[in-house]
Short mmCIF file of C-alpha atoms in Angstrom, two decimals:
data_model
loop_
_atom_site.label_atom_id
_atom_site.label_comp_id
_atom_site.label_asym_id
_atom_site.label_seq_id
_atom_site.Cartn_x
_atom_site.Cartn_y
_atom_site.Cartn_z
CA MET D 193 -26.76 -3.57 74.10
CA THR D 194 -24.00 -1.00 73.62
CA SER D 195 -20.31 -0.95 74.29
CA ASP D 196 -17.87 1.90 74.78
CA SER D 197 -14.93 -0.16 73.54
CA PRO D 198 -13.65 0.57 70.03
CA MET D 199 -14.74 -1.77 67.28
CA PRO D 200 -12.09 -3.68 65.34
CA SER D 201 -11.24 -2.90 61.73
CA PRO D 202 -13.50 -4.14 58.95
CA PRO D 203 -15.07 -6.40 57.85
CA PHE D 204 -17.01 -5.81 61.04
CA PRO D 205 -20.08 -3.57 60.68
CA SER D 206 -20.51 -0.63 63.00
CA PRO D 207 -22.58 -1.36 66.14
CA ASP D 208 -25.38 0.91 64.93
CA ASN D 209 -25.71 -0.87 61.57
CA ALA D 210 -29.44 -1.64 61.11
CA ALA D 211 -28.82 -4.86 59.21
CA LEU D 212 -26.52 -6.11 61.97
CA ARG D 213 -29.24 -5.48 64.54
CA VAL D 214 -31.65 -7.59 62.46
CA VAL D 215 -29.08 -10.40 62.20
CA VAL D 216 -28.44 -10.40 65.96
CA GLY D 217 -32.16 -10.14 66.76
CA SER D 218 -32.91 -13.10 64.49
CA ALA D 219 -30.17 -15.17 66.12
CA LEU D 220 -31.49 -14.42 69.60
CA ALA D 221 -35.06 -15.20 68.56
CA SER D 222 -34.04 -18.51 67.00
CA VAL D 223 -32.42 -19.61 70.28
CA ARG D 224 -35.34 -18.42 72.40
CA ASN D 225 -37.93 -20.26 70.32
CA GLY D 226 -35.86 -23.44 70.03
CA GLU D 227 -35.19 -23.24 66.28
CA ALA D 228 -31.41 -23.17 66.75
CA SER D 229 -28.77 -24.05 69.30
CA MET D 230 -26.65 -21.29 70.76
CA GLU D 231 -23.71 -22.45 68.62
CA ASP D 232 -25.80 -22.38 65.42
CA ALA D 233 -27.16 -18.93 66.22
CA ILE D 234 -23.65 -17.57 66.91
CA LEU D 235 -22.33 -19.04 63.67
CA HIS D 236 -25.25 -17.60 61.70
CA ALA D 237 -24.81 -14.15 63.27
CA ALA D 238 -21.04 -14.18 62.73
CA VAL D 239 -21.28 -15.09 59.05
CA HIS D 240 -24.05 -12.63 58.28
CA GLY D 241 -22.48 -9.92 60.45
CA TRP D 242 -19.21 -10.27 58.54
CA TYR D 243 -21.12 -9.99 55.27
CA GLU D 244 -22.96 -6.86 56.43
CA GLY D 245 -19.61 -5.34 57.40
CA HIS D 246 -18.27 -6.10 53.95
CA ILE D 247 -21.26 -4.37 52.36
CA GLN D 248 -20.90 -1.37 54.68
CA GLY D 249 -17.20 -1.13 53.81
CA GLU D 250 -17.96 -1.15 50.07
CA ASP D 251 -20.60 1.54 50.55
CA GLU D 252 -18.20 3.76 52.49
CA CYS D 253 -15.20 3.23 50.24
CA PRO D 254 -16.01 2.04 46.71
CA GLY D 255 -12.91 0.51 45.16
CA CYS D 256 -11.33 -0.30 48.51
CA ASP D 257 -11.13 -3.82 49.87
CA PHE D 258 -11.52 -2.57 53.44
CA ARG D 259 -12.91 0.57 55.13
CA GLY D 260 -9.86 2.70 54.62
CA GLY D 261 -8.22 4.88 52.06
CA LEU D 262 -6.19 2.32 50.15
CA PRO D 263 -7.46 1.09 46.80
CA LYS D 264 -7.70 -2.63 46.10
CA ASN D 265 -4.38 -4.42 45.69
CA ALA D 266 -2.45 -1.50 47.23
CA ASN D 267 0.59 -2.24 49.37
CA ARG D 268 -0.46 -1.83 53.02
CA GLY D 269 3.11 -1.54 54.23
#
């Protein structure tokens, strides 16, 4: 599934993030095979998706607390 709409700012991973695709695929599979309710699968995917976004942000900008140019603890205006 793809979307042409812009993604929000971090901590959300990019839509093409491989780890995010695994998280979403696992959530869908858990609902389909009856291991989790839809609500549990959404919660699992949201938590792990946020975490993957955090990791991606750290990889893209070491020392930043978000995917941007400001160092940690900088005044964002």
